[in-house]
Short mmCIF file of C-alpha atoms in Angstrom, two decimals:
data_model
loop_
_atom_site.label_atom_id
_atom_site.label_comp_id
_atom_site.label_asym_id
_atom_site.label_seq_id
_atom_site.Cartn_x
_atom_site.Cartn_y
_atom_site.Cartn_z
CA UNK D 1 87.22 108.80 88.26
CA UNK D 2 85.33 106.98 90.91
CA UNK D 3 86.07 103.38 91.94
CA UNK D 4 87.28 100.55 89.03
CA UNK D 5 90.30 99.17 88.44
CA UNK D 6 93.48 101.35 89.42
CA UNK D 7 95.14 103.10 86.29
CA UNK D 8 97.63 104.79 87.52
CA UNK D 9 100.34 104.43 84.42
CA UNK D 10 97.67 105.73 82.15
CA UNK D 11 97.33 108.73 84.44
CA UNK D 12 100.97 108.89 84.48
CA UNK D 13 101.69 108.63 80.40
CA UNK D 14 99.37 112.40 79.92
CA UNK D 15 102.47 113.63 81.58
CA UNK D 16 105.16 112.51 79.31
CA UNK D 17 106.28 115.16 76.61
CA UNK D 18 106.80 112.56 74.01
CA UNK D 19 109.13 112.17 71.61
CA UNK D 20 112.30 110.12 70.75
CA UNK D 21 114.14 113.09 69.90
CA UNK D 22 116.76 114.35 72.50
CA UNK D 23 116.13 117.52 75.02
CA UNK D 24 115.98 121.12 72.73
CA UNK D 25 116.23 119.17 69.65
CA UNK D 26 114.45 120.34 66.32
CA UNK D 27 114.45 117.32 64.31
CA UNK D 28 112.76 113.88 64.82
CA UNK D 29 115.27 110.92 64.77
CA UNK D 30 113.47 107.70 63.37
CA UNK D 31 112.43 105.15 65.87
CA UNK D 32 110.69 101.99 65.96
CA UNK D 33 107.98 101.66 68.87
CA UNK D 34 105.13 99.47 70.03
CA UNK D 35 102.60 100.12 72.00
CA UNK D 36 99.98 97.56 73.90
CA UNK D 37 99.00 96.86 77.70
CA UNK D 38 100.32 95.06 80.46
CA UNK D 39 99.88 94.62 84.25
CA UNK D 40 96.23 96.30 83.60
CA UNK D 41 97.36 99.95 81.65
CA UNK D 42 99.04 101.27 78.45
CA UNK D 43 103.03 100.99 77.77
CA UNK D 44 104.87 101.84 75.00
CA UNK D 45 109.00 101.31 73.98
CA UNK D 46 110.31 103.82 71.60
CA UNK D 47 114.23 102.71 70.18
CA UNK D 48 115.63 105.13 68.30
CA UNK D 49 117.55 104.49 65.18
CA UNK D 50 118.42 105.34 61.73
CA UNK D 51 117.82 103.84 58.28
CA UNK D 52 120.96 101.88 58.39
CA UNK D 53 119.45 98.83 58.30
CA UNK D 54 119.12 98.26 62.10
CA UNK D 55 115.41 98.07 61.67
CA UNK D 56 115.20 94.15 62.44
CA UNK D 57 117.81 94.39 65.26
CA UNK D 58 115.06 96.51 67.29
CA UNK D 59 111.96 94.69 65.72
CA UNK D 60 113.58 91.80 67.54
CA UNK D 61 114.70 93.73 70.26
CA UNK D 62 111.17 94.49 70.81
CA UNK D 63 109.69 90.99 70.49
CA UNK D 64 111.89 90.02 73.40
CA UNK D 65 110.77 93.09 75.76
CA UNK D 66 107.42 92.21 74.59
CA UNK D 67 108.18 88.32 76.46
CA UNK D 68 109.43 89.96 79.25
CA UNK D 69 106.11 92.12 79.91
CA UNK D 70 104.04 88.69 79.92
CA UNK D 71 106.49 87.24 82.24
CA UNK D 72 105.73 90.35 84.60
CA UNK D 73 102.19 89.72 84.22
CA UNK D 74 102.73 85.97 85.47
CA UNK D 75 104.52 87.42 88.64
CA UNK D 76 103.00 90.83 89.61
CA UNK D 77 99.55 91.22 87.89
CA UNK D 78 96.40 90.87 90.97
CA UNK D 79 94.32 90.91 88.39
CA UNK D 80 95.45 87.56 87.51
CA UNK D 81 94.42 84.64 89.16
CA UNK D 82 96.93 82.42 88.08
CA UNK D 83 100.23 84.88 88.87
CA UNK D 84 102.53 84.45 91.75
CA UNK D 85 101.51 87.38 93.86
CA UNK D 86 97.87 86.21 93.63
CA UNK D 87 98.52 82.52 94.84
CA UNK D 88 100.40 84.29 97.83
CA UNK D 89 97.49 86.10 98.65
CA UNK D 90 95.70 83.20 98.47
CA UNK D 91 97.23 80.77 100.50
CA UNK D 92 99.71 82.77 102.50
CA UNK D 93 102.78 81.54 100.84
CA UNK D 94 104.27 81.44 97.92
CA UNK D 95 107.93 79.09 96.15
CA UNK D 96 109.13 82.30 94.25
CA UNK D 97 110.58 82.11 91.05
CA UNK D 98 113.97 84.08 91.16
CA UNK D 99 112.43 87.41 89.80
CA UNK D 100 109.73 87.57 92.31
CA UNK D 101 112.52 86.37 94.99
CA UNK D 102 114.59 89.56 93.36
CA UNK D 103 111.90 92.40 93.42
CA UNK D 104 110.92 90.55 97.33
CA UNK D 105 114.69 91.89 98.35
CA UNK D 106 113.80 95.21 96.59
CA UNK D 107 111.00 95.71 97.63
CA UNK D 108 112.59 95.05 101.73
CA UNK D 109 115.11 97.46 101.10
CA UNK D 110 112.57 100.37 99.73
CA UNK D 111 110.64 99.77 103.09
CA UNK D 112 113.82 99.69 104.97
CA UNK D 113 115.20 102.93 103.03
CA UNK D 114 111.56 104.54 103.99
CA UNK D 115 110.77 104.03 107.29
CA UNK D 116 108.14 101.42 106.32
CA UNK D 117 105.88 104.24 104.47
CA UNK D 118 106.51 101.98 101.08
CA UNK D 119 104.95 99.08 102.31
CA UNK D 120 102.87 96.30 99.96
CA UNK D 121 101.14 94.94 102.70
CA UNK D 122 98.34 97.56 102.29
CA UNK D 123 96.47 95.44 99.73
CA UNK D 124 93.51 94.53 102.63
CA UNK D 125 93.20 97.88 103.29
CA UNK D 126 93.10 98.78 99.67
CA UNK D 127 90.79 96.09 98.91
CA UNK D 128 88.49 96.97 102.09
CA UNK D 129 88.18 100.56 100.47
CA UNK D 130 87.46 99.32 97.29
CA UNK D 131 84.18 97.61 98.24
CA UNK D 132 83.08 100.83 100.31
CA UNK D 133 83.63 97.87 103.42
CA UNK D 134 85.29 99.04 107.43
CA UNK D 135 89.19 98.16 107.07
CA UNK D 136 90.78 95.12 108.87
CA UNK D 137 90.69 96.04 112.34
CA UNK D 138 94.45 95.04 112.33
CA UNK D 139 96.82 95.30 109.51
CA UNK D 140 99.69 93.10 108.22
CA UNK D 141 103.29 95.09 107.71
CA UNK D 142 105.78 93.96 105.21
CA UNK D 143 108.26 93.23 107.90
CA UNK D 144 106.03 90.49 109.47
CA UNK D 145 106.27 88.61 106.34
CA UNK D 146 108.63 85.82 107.00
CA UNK D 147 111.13 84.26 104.43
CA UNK D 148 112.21 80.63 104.27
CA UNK D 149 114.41 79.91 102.25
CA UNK D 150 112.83 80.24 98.58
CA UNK D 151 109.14 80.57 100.12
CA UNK D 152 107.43 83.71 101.80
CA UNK D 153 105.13 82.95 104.13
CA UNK D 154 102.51 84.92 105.76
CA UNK D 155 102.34 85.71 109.50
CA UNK D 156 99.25 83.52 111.25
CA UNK D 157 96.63 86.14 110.79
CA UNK D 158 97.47 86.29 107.19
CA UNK D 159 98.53 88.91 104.46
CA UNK D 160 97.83 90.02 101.28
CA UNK D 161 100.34 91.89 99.06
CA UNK D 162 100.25 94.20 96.37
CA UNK D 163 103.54 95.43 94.21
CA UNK D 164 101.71 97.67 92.43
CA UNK D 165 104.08 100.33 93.87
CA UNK D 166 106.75 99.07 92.49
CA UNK D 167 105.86 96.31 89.69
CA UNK D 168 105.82 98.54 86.95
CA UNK D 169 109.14 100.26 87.46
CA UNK D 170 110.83 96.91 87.82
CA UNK D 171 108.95 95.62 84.78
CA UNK D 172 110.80 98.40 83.31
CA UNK D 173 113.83 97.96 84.21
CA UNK D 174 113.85 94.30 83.25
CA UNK D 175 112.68 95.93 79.67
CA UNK D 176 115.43 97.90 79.86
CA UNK D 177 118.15 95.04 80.38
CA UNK D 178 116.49 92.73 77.89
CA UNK D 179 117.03 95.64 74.91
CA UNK D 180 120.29 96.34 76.34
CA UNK D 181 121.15 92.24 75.97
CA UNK D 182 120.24 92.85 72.14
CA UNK D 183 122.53 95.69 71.66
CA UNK D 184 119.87 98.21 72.43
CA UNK D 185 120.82 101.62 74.43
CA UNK D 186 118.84 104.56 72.73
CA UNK D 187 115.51 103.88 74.25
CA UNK D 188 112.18 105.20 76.09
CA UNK D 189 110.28 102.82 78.44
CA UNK D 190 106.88 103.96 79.46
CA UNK D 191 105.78 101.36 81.65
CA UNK D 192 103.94 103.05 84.24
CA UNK D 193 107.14 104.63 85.17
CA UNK D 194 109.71 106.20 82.54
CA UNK D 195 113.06 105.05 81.74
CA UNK D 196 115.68 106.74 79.66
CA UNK D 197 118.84 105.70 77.82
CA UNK D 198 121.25 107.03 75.33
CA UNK D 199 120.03 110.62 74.35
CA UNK D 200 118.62 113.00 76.91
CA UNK D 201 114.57 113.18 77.00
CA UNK D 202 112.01 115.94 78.32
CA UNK D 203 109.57 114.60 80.56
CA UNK D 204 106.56 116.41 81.76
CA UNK D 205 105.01 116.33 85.39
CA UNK D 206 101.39 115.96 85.79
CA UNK D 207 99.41 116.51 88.45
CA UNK D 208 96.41 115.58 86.38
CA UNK D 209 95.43 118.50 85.23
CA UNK D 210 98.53 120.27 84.83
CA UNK D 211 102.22 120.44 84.17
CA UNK D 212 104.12 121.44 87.58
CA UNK D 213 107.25 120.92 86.20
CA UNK D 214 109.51 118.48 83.23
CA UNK D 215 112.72 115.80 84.49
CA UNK D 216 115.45 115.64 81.75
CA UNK D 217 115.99 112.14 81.48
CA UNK D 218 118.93 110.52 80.76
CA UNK D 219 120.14 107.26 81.95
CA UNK D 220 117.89 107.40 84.72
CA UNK D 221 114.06 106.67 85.66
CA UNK D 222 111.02 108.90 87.05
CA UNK D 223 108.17 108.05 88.44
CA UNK D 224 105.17 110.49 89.58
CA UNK D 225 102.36 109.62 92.14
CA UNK D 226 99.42 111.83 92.93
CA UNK D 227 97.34 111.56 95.37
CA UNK D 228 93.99 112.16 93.30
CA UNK D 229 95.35 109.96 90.26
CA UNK D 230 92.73 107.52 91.51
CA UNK D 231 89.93 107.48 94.06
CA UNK D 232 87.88 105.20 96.13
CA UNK D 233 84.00 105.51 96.04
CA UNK D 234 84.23 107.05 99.41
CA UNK D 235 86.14 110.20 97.26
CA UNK D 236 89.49 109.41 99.47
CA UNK D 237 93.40 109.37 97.18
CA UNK D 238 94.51 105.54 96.66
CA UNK D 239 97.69 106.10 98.76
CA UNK D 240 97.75 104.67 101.75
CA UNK D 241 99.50 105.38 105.02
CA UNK D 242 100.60 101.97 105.75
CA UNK D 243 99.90 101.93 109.75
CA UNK D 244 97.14 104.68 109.72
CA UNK D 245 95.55 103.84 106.92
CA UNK D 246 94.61 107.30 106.06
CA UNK D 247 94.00 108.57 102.26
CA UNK D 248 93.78 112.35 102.93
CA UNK D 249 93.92 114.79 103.26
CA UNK D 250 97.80 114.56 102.13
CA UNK D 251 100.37 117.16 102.21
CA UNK D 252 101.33 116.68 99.25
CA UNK D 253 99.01 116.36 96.17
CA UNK D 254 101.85 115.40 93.34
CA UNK D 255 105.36 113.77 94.04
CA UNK D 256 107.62 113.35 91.14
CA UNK D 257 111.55 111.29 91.83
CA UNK D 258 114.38 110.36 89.24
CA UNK D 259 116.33 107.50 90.37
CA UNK D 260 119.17 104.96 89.03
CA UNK D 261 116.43 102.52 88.00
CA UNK D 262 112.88 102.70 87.68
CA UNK D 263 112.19 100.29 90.79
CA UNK D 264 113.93 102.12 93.14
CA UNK D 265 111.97 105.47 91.49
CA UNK D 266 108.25 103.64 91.64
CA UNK D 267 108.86 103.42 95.34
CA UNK D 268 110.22 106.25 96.42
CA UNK D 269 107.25 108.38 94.49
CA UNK D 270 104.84 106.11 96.79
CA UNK D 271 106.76 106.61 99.88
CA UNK D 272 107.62 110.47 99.97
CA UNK D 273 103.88 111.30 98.42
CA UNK D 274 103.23 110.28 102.13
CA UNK D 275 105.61 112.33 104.09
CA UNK D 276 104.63 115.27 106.11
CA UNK D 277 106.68 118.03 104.60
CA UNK D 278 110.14 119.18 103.31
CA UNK D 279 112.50 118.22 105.83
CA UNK D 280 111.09 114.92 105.53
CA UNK D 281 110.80 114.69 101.64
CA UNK D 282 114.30 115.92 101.79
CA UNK D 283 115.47 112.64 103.98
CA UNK D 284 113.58 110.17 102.19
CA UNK D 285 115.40 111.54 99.05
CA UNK D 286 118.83 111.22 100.37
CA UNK D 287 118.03 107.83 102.20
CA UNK D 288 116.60 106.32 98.64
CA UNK D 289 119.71 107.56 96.63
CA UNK D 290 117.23 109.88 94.57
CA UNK D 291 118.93 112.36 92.29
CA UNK D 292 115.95 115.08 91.95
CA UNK D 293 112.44 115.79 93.37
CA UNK D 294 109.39 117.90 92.52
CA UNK D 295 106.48 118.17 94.59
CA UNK D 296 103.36 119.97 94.65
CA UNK D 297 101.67 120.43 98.27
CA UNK D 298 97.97 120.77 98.59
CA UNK D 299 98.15 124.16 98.13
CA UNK D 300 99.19 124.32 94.96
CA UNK D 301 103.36 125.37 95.83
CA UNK D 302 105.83 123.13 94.27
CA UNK D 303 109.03 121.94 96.23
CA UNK D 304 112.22 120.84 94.01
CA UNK D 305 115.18 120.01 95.15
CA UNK D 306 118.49 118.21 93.10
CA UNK D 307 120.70 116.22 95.01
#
């Protein structure tokens, strides 16, 4: 795919070996999903269950994640005009709302934990790709954004922000708490990044064409990013070195993490598909807390490694 608007999670969901049923097992366990869009790609929540009459317990369950996704899209979503991140990018400032104030402190620590390779502030060079156009000759970081009290404020030559990187794995999450808050723990999140809970799941790794590897996923989140997944007209990967700018060619072609949460996973798949090699990977991993990677260099080897 050439140019048009980033898909990543779609990319992502070819790679999921679906199925409510736990790791090895034989038999399907009854579940009540739903499937739609939100923040631009497919996602789909799968509770399992029983026919013991909790049937309306995740039907309602589900109507409340649903809310939550549209209140992600009023924060997070570029593609609207109206949401918080766009009026930041906009004016070059923004009153957050305490959910964009919590994934703002998130998102700081993820380019603290990183070395600044996860950084949002790439959007003008993203956007400068996008229309084929030279890049800024100057770029914004994350860390000259300033904070205010509730307001983020741009530095004087401006910004503009994308979470992308990490939007959809703290869209998760938040799914993820809301279900919990209605008694909900056996569940699969696909929303752009995977989160499991309850029984153990099987999770395939894509690198777009094929499987390099599966994540058994349990309690925990994964998140894959490939350079390739997407590409500019100019035929260069949609992951950006934040200060270089540079799109390939990469070291690594596929990175695949599991994390605690599916923020903190998102990330750290951006991040360490930008590192330079093992050693490196290997320090990212332990400085983000991750509990297992799998790579794939350009050559085709794969790297894992649990911590």
């Amino acid at each position: 795919m050439r140019g048009g608007r980033l898909t990543r999670r779609r990319f992502l969901a070819i790679s999921a070996c679906a199925g409510i049923a736990g790791i090895g097992g034989t038999s399907a366990v009854h579940a009540i999903s739903w499937q739609g869009r939100a923040l631009g790609a497919d996602c789909r929540i799968e509770i399992a269950g029983g026919a013991d009459g909790h049937d309306e317990d995740a039907r309602r369950g589900l109507a409340a994640a649903r809310d939550t996704l549209r209140r992600m899209e009023t924060l997070f979503s570029i593609y609207d005009p109206a949401s918080e991140i766009s009026r930041f990018n906009r004016t070059g400032r923004l009153e957050m709302s305490p959910e964009f104030s919590r994934l703002r402190q998130i998102v700081s620590g993820m380019h603290e934990r990183t070395g600044g390779l996860f950084d949002p502030a790439v959007q003008g060079r993203f956007a400068a790709r996008m229309r084929n156009e030279p890049e800024p000759p100057s770029s914004t970081l994350w860390r000259d954004l300033r904070v205010e009290g509730r307001t983020l404020l741009a530095p004087p030559e401006g910004a503009t922000i994308t979470f992308n990187g990490i939007a959809q794995g703290f869209a998760c999450d938040r799914i993820g708490q809301t279900l919990a808050a209605h008694g909900i723990h056996d569940v699969l999140i696909d929303a752009g990044e995977f989160s499991a809970s309850g029984r153990t799941r099987r999770l395939g790794i894509s690198n777009g064409r094929d499987l390099i590897g599966h994540h058994a996923l349990r309690d925990a989140a994964a998140a894959t990013s490939t350079h390739d997944a997407f590409l500019f007209p100019d035929g260069g990967g949609h992951l950006l070195h934040p200060v270089t700018g540079d799109a390939s060619p990469p070291y690594w072609q596929t990175v695949s993490v599991v994390a605690e949460d599916a923020a903190t996973a998102d990330a750290a798949s951006t991040a360490l598909a930008l590192t330079s090699g093992p050693d490196e990977i290997e320090a990212l991993a332990v400085a983000c807390k991750l509990s297992r990677v799998v790579a794939q260099d350009r050559h085709g080897e794969v790297f894992s490694i649990d911590l």
